[in-house]
PDB file of N, CA and C in Angstrom:
ATOM      1  N   MET F   1       0.830  -1.189   0.000  1.00  0.00           N
ATOM      2  CA  MET F   1       0.000   0.000   0.000  1.00  0.00           C
ATOM      3  C   MET F   1       0.871   1.248   0.000  1.00  0.00           C
ATOM      4  N   LYS F   2       0.393   2.249  -0.692  1.00  0.00           N
ATOM      5  CA  LYS F   2       1.096   3.518  -0.816  1.00  0.00           C
ATOM      6  C   LYS F   2       0.245   4.598  -0.163  1.00  0.00           C
ATOM      7  N   THR F   3       0.893   5.540   0.527  1.00  0.00           N
ATOM      8  CA  THR F   3       0.182   6.655   1.136  1.00  0.00           C
ATOM      9  C   THR F   3       0.552   7.936   0.410  1.00  0.00           C
ATOM     10  N   ILE F   4      -0.474   8.669  -0.003  1.00  0.00           N
ATOM     11  CA  ILE F   4      -0.297   9.944  -0.694  1.00  0.00           C
ATOM     12  C   ILE F   4      -0.823  11.035   0.233  1.00  0.00           C
ATOM     13  N   GLU F   5      -0.037  12.102   0.416  1.00  0.00           N
ATOM     14  CA  GLU F   5      -0.492  13.236   1.210  1.00  0.00           C
ATOM     15  C   GLU F   5      -0.509  14.472   0.330  1.00  0.00           C
ATOM     16  N   LEU F   6      -1.638  15.168   0.341  1.00  0.00           N
ATOM     17  CA  LEU F   6      -1.815  16.357  -0.481  1.00  0.00           C
ATOM     18  C   LEU F   6      -2.321  17.517   0.363  1.00  0.00           C
ATOM     19  N   LYS F   7      -1.811  18.709   0.069  1.00  0.00           N
ATOM     20  CA  LYS F   7      -2.311  19.931   0.686  1.00  0.00           C
ATOM     21  C   LYS F   7      -3.538  20.354  -0.113  1.00  0.00           C
ATOM     22  N   THR F   8      -4.641  20.693   0.583  1.00  0.00           N
ATOM     23  CA  THR F   8      -5.881  21.045  -0.114  1.00  0.00           C
ATOM     24  C   THR F   8      -6.465  22.347   0.432  1.00  0.00           C
ATOM     25  N   ASN F   9      -7.560  22.770  -0.191  1.00  0.00           N
ATOM     26  CA  ASN F   9      -8.338  23.888   0.344  1.00  0.00           C
ATOM     27  C   ASN F   9      -9.714  23.394   0.805  1.00  0.00           C
ATOM     28  N   ILE F  10      -9.768  22.154   1.247  1.00  0.00           N
ATOM     29  CA  ILE F  10     -10.989  21.551   1.801  1.00  0.00           C
ATOM     30  C   ILE F  10     -11.046  21.971   3.271  1.00  0.00           C
ATOM     31  N   MET F  11     -11.919  22.932   3.573  1.00  0.00           N
ATOM     32  CA  MET F  11     -11.860  23.618   4.856  1.00  0.00           C
ATOM     33  C   MET F  11     -12.730  23.042   5.979  1.00  0.00           C
ATOM     34  N   CYS F  12     -13.842  22.372   5.639  1.00  0.00           N
ATOM     35  CA  CYS F  12     -14.797  22.004   6.693  1.00  0.00           C
ATOM     36  C   CYS F  12     -15.549  20.734   6.330  1.00  0.00           C
ATOM     37  N   GLY F  13     -16.422  20.321   7.197  1.00  0.00           N
ATOM     38  CA  GLY F  13     -17.217  19.122   6.969  1.00  0.00           C
ATOM     39  C   GLY F  13     -18.087  19.212   5.723  1.00  0.00           C
ATOM     40  N   SER F  14     -18.606  20.393   5.444  1.00  0.00           N
ATOM     41  CA  SER F  14     -19.418  20.587   4.244  1.00  0.00           C
ATOM     42  C   SER F  14     -18.571  20.396   2.983  1.00  0.00           C
ATOM     43  N   CYS F  15     -17.350  20.896   3.023  1.00  0.00           N
ATOM     44  CA  CYS F  15     -16.423  20.720   1.898  1.00  0.00           C
ATOM     45  C   CYS F  15     -16.090  19.234   1.720  1.00  0.00           C
ATOM     46  N   VAL F  16     -15.862  18.541   2.824  1.00  0.00           N
ATOM     47  CA  VAL F  16     -15.568  17.105   2.768  1.00  0.00           C
ATOM     48  C   VAL F  16     -16.738  16.375   2.116  1.00  0.00           C
ATOM     49  N   ALA F  17     -17.957  16.767   2.473  1.00  0.00           N
ATOM     50  CA  ALA F  17     -19.140  16.135   1.889  1.00  0.00           C
ATOM     51  C   ALA F  17     -19.192  16.338   0.382  1.00  0.00           C
ATOM     52  N   LYS F  18     -18.734  17.500  -0.088  1.00  0.00           N
ATOM     53  CA  LYS F  18     -18.751  17.787  -1.519  1.00  0.00           C
ATOM     54  C   LYS F  18     -17.733  16.952  -2.295  1.00  0.00           C
ATOM     55  N   VAL F  19     -16.578  16.667  -1.685  1.00  0.00           N
ATOM     56  CA  VAL F  19     -15.558  15.885  -2.400  1.00  0.00           C
ATOM     57  C   VAL F  19     -15.738  14.377  -2.220  1.00  0.00           C
ATOM     58  N   THR F  20     -16.575  13.974  -1.274  1.00  0.00           N
ATOM     59  CA  THR F  20     -16.753  12.551  -0.983  1.00  0.00           C
ATOM     60  C   THR F  20     -17.109  11.712  -2.216  1.00  0.00           C
ATOM     61  N   PRO F  21     -18.100  12.093  -3.024  1.00  0.00           N
ATOM     62  CA  PRO F  21     -18.423  11.240  -4.180  1.00  0.00           C
ATOM     63  C   PRO F  21     -17.254  11.075  -5.150  1.00  0.00           C
ATOM     64  N   ALA F  22     -16.534  12.153  -5.426  1.00  0.00           N
ATOM     65  CA  ALA F  22     -15.408  12.084  -6.371  1.00  0.00           C
ATOM     66  C   ALA F  22     -14.270  11.235  -5.820  1.00  0.00           C
ATOM     67  N   LEU F  23     -13.952  11.400  -4.544  1.00  0.00           N
ATOM     68  CA  LEU F  23     -12.856  10.626  -3.959  1.00  0.00           C
ATOM     69  C   LEU F  23     -13.243   9.164  -3.773  1.00  0.00           C
ATOM     70  N   ASN F  24     -14.481   8.897  -3.388  1.00  0.00           N
ATOM     71  CA  ASN F  24     -14.912   7.507  -3.257  1.00  0.00           C
ATOM     72  C   ASN F  24     -14.818   6.789  -4.602  1.00  0.00           C
ATOM     73  N   GLU F  25     -15.195   7.486  -5.664  1.00  0.00           N
ATOM     74  CA  GLU F  25     -15.123   6.899  -7.003  1.00  0.00           C
ATOM     75  C   GLU F  25     -13.672   6.662  -7.427  1.00  0.00           C
ATOM     76  N   ALA F  26     -12.801   7.614  -7.115  1.00  0.00           N
ATOM     77  CA  ALA F  26     -11.404   7.535  -7.557  1.00  0.00           C
ATOM     78  C   ALA F  26     -10.574   6.542  -6.755  1.00  0.00           C
ATOM     79  N   VAL F  27     -10.713   6.575  -5.428  1.00  0.00           N
ATOM     80  CA  VAL F  27      -9.817   5.770  -4.583  1.00  0.00           C
ATOM     81  C   VAL F  27     -10.532   4.763  -3.694  1.00  0.00           C
ATOM     82  N   GLY F  28     -11.845   4.858  -3.624  1.00  0.00           N
ATOM     83  CA  GLY F  28     -12.599   3.925  -2.793  1.00  0.00           C
ATOM     84  C   GLY F  28     -12.924   4.496  -1.432  1.00  0.00           C
ATOM     85  N   GLU F  29     -14.102   4.132  -0.968  1.00  0.00           N
ATOM     86  CA  GLU F  29     -14.545   4.572   0.348  1.00  0.00           C
ATOM     87  C   GLU F  29     -13.606   4.022   1.420  1.00  0.00           C
ATOM     88  N   LYS F  30     -13.345   4.821   2.416  1.00  0.00           N
ATOM     89  CA  LYS F  30     -12.482   4.463   3.558  1.00  0.00           C
ATOM     90  C   LYS F  30     -11.000   4.403   3.208  1.00  0.00           C
ATOM     91  N   ASN F  31     -10.620   4.820   1.999  1.00  0.00           N
ATOM     92  CA  ASN F  31      -9.204   4.852   1.619  1.00  0.00           C
ATOM     93  C   ASN F  31      -8.640   6.270   1.664  1.00  0.00           C
ATOM     94  N   TRP F  32      -9.409   7.201   2.192  1.00  0.00           N
ATOM     95  CA  TRP F  32      -8.959   8.587   2.249  1.00  0.00           C
ATOM     96  C   TRP F  32      -9.565   9.296   3.458  1.00  0.00           C
ATOM     97  N   LYS F  33      -8.906  10.394   3.859  1.00  0.00           N
ATOM     98  CA  LYS F  33      -9.435  11.249   4.922  1.00  0.00           C
ATOM     99  C   LYS F  33      -8.806  12.637   4.776  1.00  0.00           C
ATOM    100  N   VAL F  34      -9.524  13.640   5.240  1.00  0.00           N
ATOM    101  CA  VAL F  34      -9.027  15.013   5.218  1.00  0.00           C
ATOM    102  C   VAL F  34      -8.904  15.491   6.654  1.00  0.00           C
ATOM    103  N   ASP F  35      -7.732  16.016   7.007  1.00  0.00           N
ATOM    104  CA  ASP F  35      -7.515  16.590   8.330  1.00  0.00           C
ATOM    105  C   ASP F  35      -7.806  18.087   8.240  1.00  0.00           C
ATOM    106  N   THR F  36      -9.055  18.473   8.514  1.00  0.00           N
ATOM    107  CA  THR F  36      -9.428  19.885   8.410  1.00  0.00           C
ATOM    108  C   THR F  36      -8.874  20.710   9.579  1.00  0.00           C
ATOM    109  N   GLN F  37      -8.343  20.060  10.602  1.00  0.00           N
ATOM    110  CA  GLN F  37      -7.736  20.768  11.728  1.00  0.00           C
ATOM    111  C   GLN F  37      -6.308  21.202  11.410  1.00  0.00           C
ATOM    112  N   ASN F  38      -5.676  20.527  10.466  1.00  0.00           N
ATOM    113  CA  ASN F  38      -4.317  20.871  10.050  1.00  0.00           C
ATOM    114  C   ASN F  38      -4.372  22.150   9.217  1.00  0.00           C
ATOM    115  N   PRO F  39      -3.467  23.105   9.454  1.00  0.00           N
ATOM    116  CA  PRO F  39      -3.481  24.345   8.668  1.00  0.00           C
ATOM    117  C   PRO F  39      -3.372  24.118   7.154  1.00  0.00           C
ATOM    118  N   LYS F  40      -2.750  23.025   6.754  1.00  0.00           N
ATOM    119  CA  LYS F  40      -2.593  22.726   5.323  1.00  0.00           C
ATOM    120  C   LYS F  40      -3.739  21.879   4.778  1.00  0.00           C
ATOM    121  N   LYS F  41      -4.707  21.528   5.650  1.00  0.00           N
ATOM    122  CA  LYS F  41      -5.880  20.731   5.240  1.00  0.00           C
ATOM    123  C   LYS F  41      -5.440  19.490   4.470  1.00  0.00           C
ATOM    124  N   ILE F  42      -4.670  18.641   5.119  1.00  0.00           N
ATOM    125  CA  ILE F  42      -4.029  17.490   4.481  1.00  0.00           C
ATOM    126  C   ILE F  42      -5.024  16.389   4.138  1.00  0.00           C
ATOM    127  N   LEU F  43      -5.003  16.005   2.865  1.00  0.00           N
ATOM    128  CA  LEU F  43      -5.759  14.852   2.375  1.00  0.00           C
ATOM    129  C   LEU F  43      -4.790  13.680   2.345  1.00  0.00           C
ATOM    130  N   THR F  44      -5.114  12.614   3.058  1.00  0.00           N
ATOM    131  CA  THR F  44      -4.297  11.409   3.080  1.00  0.00           C
ATOM    132  C   THR F  44      -5.054  10.300   2.376  1.00  0.00           C
ATOM    133  N   VAL F  45      -4.399   9.710   1.371  1.00  0.00           N
ATOM    134  CA  VAL F  45      -5.003   8.634   0.589  1.00  0.00           C
ATOM    135  C   VAL F  45      -4.125   7.402   0.718  1.00  0.00           C
ATOM    136  N   THR F  46      -4.721   6.267   1.063  1.00  0.00           N
ATOM    137  CA  THR F  46      -4.011   5.000   1.117  1.00  0.00           C
ATOM    138  C   THR F  46      -4.493   4.158  -0.055  1.00  0.00           C
ATOM    139  N   THR F  47      -3.564   3.817  -0.926  1.00  0.00           N
ATOM    140  CA  THR F  47      -3.944   3.104  -2.141  1.00  0.00           C
ATOM    141  C   THR F  47      -2.799   2.231  -2.632  1.00  0.00           C
ATOM    142  N   GLY F  48      -3.124   1.330  -3.495  1.00  0.00           N
ATOM    143  CA  GLY F  48      -2.098   0.471  -4.061  1.00  0.00           C
ATOM    144  C   GLY F  48      -1.916   0.676  -5.541  1.00  0.00           C
ATOM    145  N   ASN F  49      -2.889   1.322  -6.204  1.00  0.00           N
ATOM    146  CA  ASN F  49      -2.830   1.354  -7.655  1.00  0.00           C
ATOM    147  C   ASN F  49      -3.221   2.682  -8.287  1.00  0.00           C
ATOM    148  N   ILE F  50      -3.146   3.760  -7.557  1.00  0.00           N
ATOM    149  CA  ILE F  50      -3.505   5.069  -8.110  1.00  0.00           C
ATOM    150  C   ILE F  50      -2.370   6.038  -7.833  1.00  0.00           C
ATOM    151  N   ASP F  51      -2.138   6.962  -8.759  1.00  0.00           N
ATOM    152  CA  ASP F  51      -1.053   7.917  -8.518  1.00  0.00           C
ATOM    153  C   ASP F  51      -1.617   9.280  -8.122  1.00  0.00           C
ATOM    154  N   GLU F  52      -0.705  10.154  -7.719  1.00  0.00           N
ATOM    155  CA  GLU F  52      -1.086  11.464  -7.196  1.00  0.00           C
ATOM    156  C   GLU F  52      -1.936  12.260  -8.172  1.00  0.00           C
ATOM    157  N   SER F  53      -1.590  12.219  -9.452  1.00  0.00           N
ATOM    158  CA  SER F  53      -2.311  13.030 -10.431  1.00  0.00           C
ATOM    159  C   SER F  53      -3.783  12.641 -10.523  1.00  0.00           C
ATOM    160  N   GLU F  54      -4.087  11.368 -10.357  1.00  0.00           N
ATOM    161  CA  GLU F  54      -5.483  10.925 -10.398  1.00  0.00           C
ATOM    162  C   GLU F  54      -6.253  11.433  -9.178  1.00  0.00           C
ATOM    163  N   VAL F  55      -5.608  11.461  -8.023  1.00  0.00           N
ATOM    164  CA  VAL F  55      -6.256  11.979  -6.813  1.00  0.00           C
ATOM    165  C   VAL F  55      -6.491  13.478  -6.962  1.00  0.00           C
ATOM    166  N   ILE F  56      -5.490  14.192  -7.481  1.00  0.00           N
ATOM    167  CA  ILE F  56      -5.622  15.635  -7.686  1.00  0.00           C
ATOM    168  C   ILE F  56      -6.775  15.923  -8.650  1.00  0.00           C
ATOM    169  N   LYS F  57      -6.891  15.158  -9.724  1.00  0.00           N
ATOM    170  CA  LYS F  57      -7.992  15.340 -10.682  1.00  0.00           C
ATOM    171  C   LYS F  57      -9.348  15.131 -10.016  1.00  0.00           C
ATOM    172  N   ALA F  58      -9.442  14.138  -9.139  1.00  0.00           N
ATOM    173  CA  ALA F  58     -10.705  13.870  -8.439  1.00  0.00           C
ATOM    174  C   ALA F  58     -11.082  15.044  -7.536  1.00  0.00           C
ATOM    175  N   VAL F  59     -10.107  15.607  -6.838  1.00  0.00           N
ATOM    176  CA  VAL F  59     -10.365  16.757  -5.960  1.00  0.00           C
ATOM    177  C   VAL F  59     -10.779  17.963  -6.797  1.00  0.00           C
ATOM    178  N   GLU F  60     -10.079  18.191  -7.904  1.00  0.00           N
ATOM    179  CA  GLU F  60     -10.400  19.321  -8.774  1.00  0.00           C
ATOM    180  C   GLU F  60     -11.782  19.161  -9.416  1.00  0.00           C
ATOM    181  N   LYS F  61     -12.162  17.927  -9.718  1.00  0.00           N
ATOM    182  CA  LYS F  61     -13.487  17.647 -10.287  1.00  0.00           C
ATOM    183  C   LYS F  61     -14.580  18.097  -9.330  1.00  0.00           C
ATOM    184  N   ALA F  62     -14.306  18.014  -8.037  1.00  0.00           N
ATOM    185  CA  ALA F  62     -15.270  18.432  -7.019  1.00  0.00           C
ATOM    186  C   ALA F  62     -15.203  19.935  -6.737  1.00  0.00           C
ATOM    187  N   GLY F  63     -14.276  20.643  -7.409  1.00  0.00           N
ATOM    188  CA  GLY F  63     -14.202  22.090  -7.257  1.00  0.00           C
ATOM    189  C   GLY F  63     -13.188  22.592  -6.240  1.00  0.00           C
ATOM    190  N   TYR F  64     -12.258  21.729  -5.839  1.00  0.00           N
ATOM    191  CA  TYR F  64     -11.241  22.110  -4.865  1.00  0.00           C
ATOM    192  C   TYR F  64      -9.852  21.950  -5.453  1.00  0.00           C
ATOM    193  N   LYS F  65      -8.853  22.443  -4.722  1.00  0.00           N
ATOM    194  CA  LYS F  65      -7.476  22.356  -5.175  1.00  0.00           C
ATOM    195  C   LYS F  65      -6.711  21.374  -4.296  1.00  0.00           C
ATOM    196  N   ALA F  66      -5.720  20.715  -4.914  1.00  0.00           N
ATOM    197  CA  ALA F  66      -4.842  19.808  -4.172  1.00  0.00           C
ATOM    198  C   ALA F  66      -3.472  19.843  -4.811  1.00  0.00           C
ATOM    199  N   GLU F  67      -2.439  19.754  -3.968  1.00  0.00           N
ATOM    200  CA  GLU F  67      -1.062  19.724  -4.454  1.00  0.00           C
ATOM    201  C   GLU F  67      -0.225  18.892  -3.507  1.00  0.00           C
ATOM    202  N   LEU F  68       0.875  18.392  -4.008  1.00  0.00           N
ATOM    203  CA  LEU F  68       1.768  17.585  -3.168  1.00  0.00           C
ATOM    204  C   LEU F  68       2.290  18.410  -2.010  1.00  0.00           C
ATOM    205  N   VAL F  69       2.421  17.784  -0.859  1.00  0.00           N
ATOM    206  CA  VAL F  69       2.909  18.455   0.344  1.00  0.00           C
ATOM    207  C   VAL F  69       4.377  18.746   0.182  1.00  0.00           C
TER     208      VAL F  69
END
């Protein structure tokens, strides 16, 4: 398993709800989480077969930004 960490602009629970469908589709339910308490709003993805660019595209599809930490 590989862990990907991305800095995002996902600020709150409502924002998390908006990205949930895109991230669940891209990486699977329970394979990701957003730490909205962290100043960098870190998205952590645990996966075995997806790369960073695909995760970033999923976040952008939901209307948010993501970049490598």
